[in-house]
Amino acid sequence: MPTQYGVNPNQDVSLLDILDVILDKGVVLRGELIISIADIDLIYLDLRLLITSVDKLMESNERKIIGEEEAKWSIDQKRAAGSN
């Protein structure tokens, strides 16, 4: 039976298939690395990695901008209605 991504569990999956799903959906990796000696933290790294295609990133930014514009318009409409 195919899974959520249309891959049969008994079917071989290539690296290209995996990259296609990652670039289409996007992946966020986050981690922390602390280097310490004698319980004294010397180095702290907060790592964040976003892997996606440029098209998906642009599409996401466009949706965010449209959402912000709609929210601003809605607030302006409520203020205008409240002042009447």
PDB file of C-alpha atoms in Angstrom:
ATOM      1  CA  MET A   1       0.000   0.000   0.000  1.00  0.00           C
ATOM      2  CA  PRO A   2       1.442   3.428  -0.914  1.00  0.00           C
ATOM      3  CA  THR A   3       2.401   5.735   1.929  1.00  0.00           C
ATOM      4  CA  GLN A   4       1.653   9.424   2.348  1.00  0.00           C
ATOM      5  CA  TYR A   5       4.242  10.300  -0.307  1.00  0.00           C
ATOM      6  CA  GLY A   6       3.053   7.695  -2.810  1.00  0.00           C
ATOM      7  CA  VAL A   7       5.937   5.280  -2.212  1.00  0.00           C
ATOM      8  CA  ASN A   8       5.339   1.580  -1.738  1.00  0.00           C
ATOM      9  CA  PRO A   9       7.286   0.297   1.319  1.00  0.00           C
ATOM     10  CA  ASN A  10       8.692  -2.582  -0.760  1.00  0.00           C
ATOM     11  CA  GLN A  11       9.825  -0.249  -3.542  1.00  0.00           C
ATOM     12  CA  ASP A  12      13.406   1.022  -3.767  1.00  0.00           C
ATOM     13  CA  VAL A  13      13.694   4.754  -3.189  1.00  0.00           C
ATOM     14  CA  SER A  14      16.476   6.696  -4.851  1.00  0.00           C
ATOM     15  CA  LEU A  15      18.309   9.705  -3.508  1.00  0.00           C
ATOM     16  CA  LEU A  16      16.623  11.774  -6.213  1.00  0.00           C
ATOM     17  CA  ASP A  17      13.185  10.787  -4.858  1.00  0.00           C
ATOM     18  CA  ILE A  18      14.206  11.822  -1.349  1.00  0.00           C
ATOM     19  CA  LEU A  19      15.640  15.147  -2.536  1.00  0.00           C
ATOM     20  CA  ASP A  20      12.490  15.802  -4.559  1.00  0.00           C
ATOM     21  CA  VAL A  21      10.310  15.398  -1.460  1.00  0.00           C
ATOM     22  CA  ILE A  22      12.674  17.490   0.689  1.00  0.00           C
ATOM     23  CA  LEU A  23      12.824  20.338  -1.821  1.00  0.00           C
ATOM     24  CA  ASP A  24       9.073  20.196  -2.444  1.00  0.00           C
ATOM     25  CA  LYS A  25       8.008  20.167   1.207  1.00  0.00           C
ATOM     26  CA  GLY A  26      11.041  21.709   2.895  1.00  0.00           C
ATOM     27  CA  VAL A  27      12.934  20.582   5.971  1.00  0.00           C
ATOM     28  CA  VAL A  28      13.969  22.511   9.054  1.00  0.00           C
ATOM     29  CA  LEU A  29      16.758  21.114  11.205  1.00  0.00           C
ATOM     30  CA  ARG A  30      17.603  22.618  14.567  1.00  0.00           C
ATOM     31  CA  GLY A  31      20.211  21.627  17.076  1.00  0.00           C
ATOM     32  CA  GLU A  32      22.429  22.807  19.857  1.00  0.00           C
ATOM     33  CA  LEU A  33      26.070  22.024  20.455  1.00  0.00           C
ATOM     34  CA  ILE A  34      27.705  22.815  23.773  1.00  0.00           C
ATOM     35  CA  ILE A  35      31.392  22.216  24.368  1.00  0.00           C
ATOM     36  CA  SER A  36      32.327  22.288  28.018  1.00  0.00           C
ATOM     37  CA  ILE A  37      35.210  21.328  30.275  1.00  0.00           C
ATOM     38  CA  ALA A  38      34.690  20.600  33.982  1.00  0.00           C
ATOM     39  CA  ASP A  39      31.033  21.655  33.721  1.00  0.00           C
ATOM     40  CA  ILE A  40      32.022  25.072  32.363  1.00  0.00           C
ATOM     41  CA  ASP A  41      30.448  25.876  29.001  1.00  0.00           C
ATOM     42  CA  LEU A  42      33.119  27.154  26.637  1.00  0.00           C
ATOM     43  CA  ILE A  43      31.303  27.148  23.308  1.00  0.00           C
ATOM     44  CA  TYR A  44      27.572  27.205  22.603  1.00  0.00           C
ATOM     45  CA  LEU A  45      26.250  26.848  19.055  1.00  0.00           C
ATOM     46  CA  ASP A  46      22.564  27.204  18.196  1.00  0.00           C
ATOM     47  CA  LEU A  47      22.245  25.656  14.748  1.00  0.00           C
ATOM     48  CA  ARG A  48      19.303  26.169  12.392  1.00  0.00           C
ATOM     49  CA  LEU A  49      19.131  24.879   8.840  1.00  0.00           C
ATOM     50  CA  LEU A  50      16.365  25.360   6.273  1.00  0.00           C
ATOM     51  CA  ILE A  51      16.408  23.197   3.162  1.00  0.00           C
ATOM     52  CA  THR A  52      13.839  23.974   0.470  1.00  0.00           C
ATOM     53  CA  SER A  53      13.623  25.029  -3.154  1.00  0.00           C
ATOM     54  CA  VAL A  54      13.796  28.702  -4.090  1.00  0.00           C
ATOM     55  CA  ASP A  55      10.334  28.483  -5.672  1.00  0.00           C
ATOM     56  CA  LYS A  56       8.763  27.195  -2.449  1.00  0.00           C
ATOM     57  CA  LEU A  57      10.577  29.835  -0.400  1.00  0.00           C
ATOM     58  CA  MET A  58       9.341  32.632  -2.681  1.00  0.00           C
ATOM     59  CA  GLU A  59       5.810  31.200  -2.585  1.00  0.00           C
ATOM     60  CA  SER A  60       5.915  31.106   1.219  1.00  0.00           C
ATOM     61  CA  ASN A  61       7.143  34.711   1.396  1.00  0.00           C
ATOM     62  CA  GLU A  62       4.382  35.841  -0.969  1.00  0.00           C
ATOM     63  CA  ARG A  63       1.743  34.150   1.220  1.00  0.00           C
ATOM     64  CA  LYS A  64       3.238  35.827   4.298  1.00  0.00           C
ATOM     65  CA  ILE A  65       3.179  39.267   2.661  1.00  0.00           C
ATOM     66  CA  ILE A  66      -0.417  38.799   1.482  1.00  0.00           C
ATOM     67  CA  GLY A  67      -1.437  37.663   4.975  1.00  0.00           C
ATOM     68  CA  GLU A  68       0.198  40.701   6.565  1.00  0.00           C
ATOM     69  CA  GLU A  69      -1.518  43.035   4.078  1.00  0.00           C
ATOM     70  CA  GLU A  70      -4.908  41.415   4.753  1.00  0.00           C
ATOM     71  CA  ALA A  71      -4.382  41.723   8.519  1.00  0.00           C
ATOM     72  CA  LYS A  72      -3.432  45.406   8.176  1.00  0.00           C
ATOM     73  CA  TRP A  73      -6.469  46.053   5.976  1.00  0.00           C
ATOM     74  CA  SER A  74      -8.738  44.319   8.501  1.00  0.00           C
ATOM     75  CA  ILE A  75      -7.335  46.392  11.374  1.00  0.00           C
ATOM     76  CA  ASP A  76      -7.780  49.596   9.351  1.00  0.00           C
ATOM     77  CA  GLN A  77     -11.403  48.633   8.580  1.00  0.00           C
ATOM     78  CA  LYS A  78     -12.135  47.959  12.263  1.00  0.00           C
ATOM     79  CA  ARG A  79     -10.602  51.302  13.260  1.00  0.00           C
ATOM     80  CA  ALA A  80     -12.622  53.105  10.596  1.00  0.00           C
ATOM     81  CA  ALA A  81     -15.832  51.377  11.733  1.00  0.00           C
ATOM     82  CA  GLY A  82     -15.084  52.181  15.376  1.00  0.00           C
ATOM     83  CA  SER A  83     -14.574  55.891  14.699  1.00  0.00           C
ATOM     84  CA  ASN A  84     -18.013  56.263  13.057  1.00  0.00           C
TER      85      ASN A  84
END
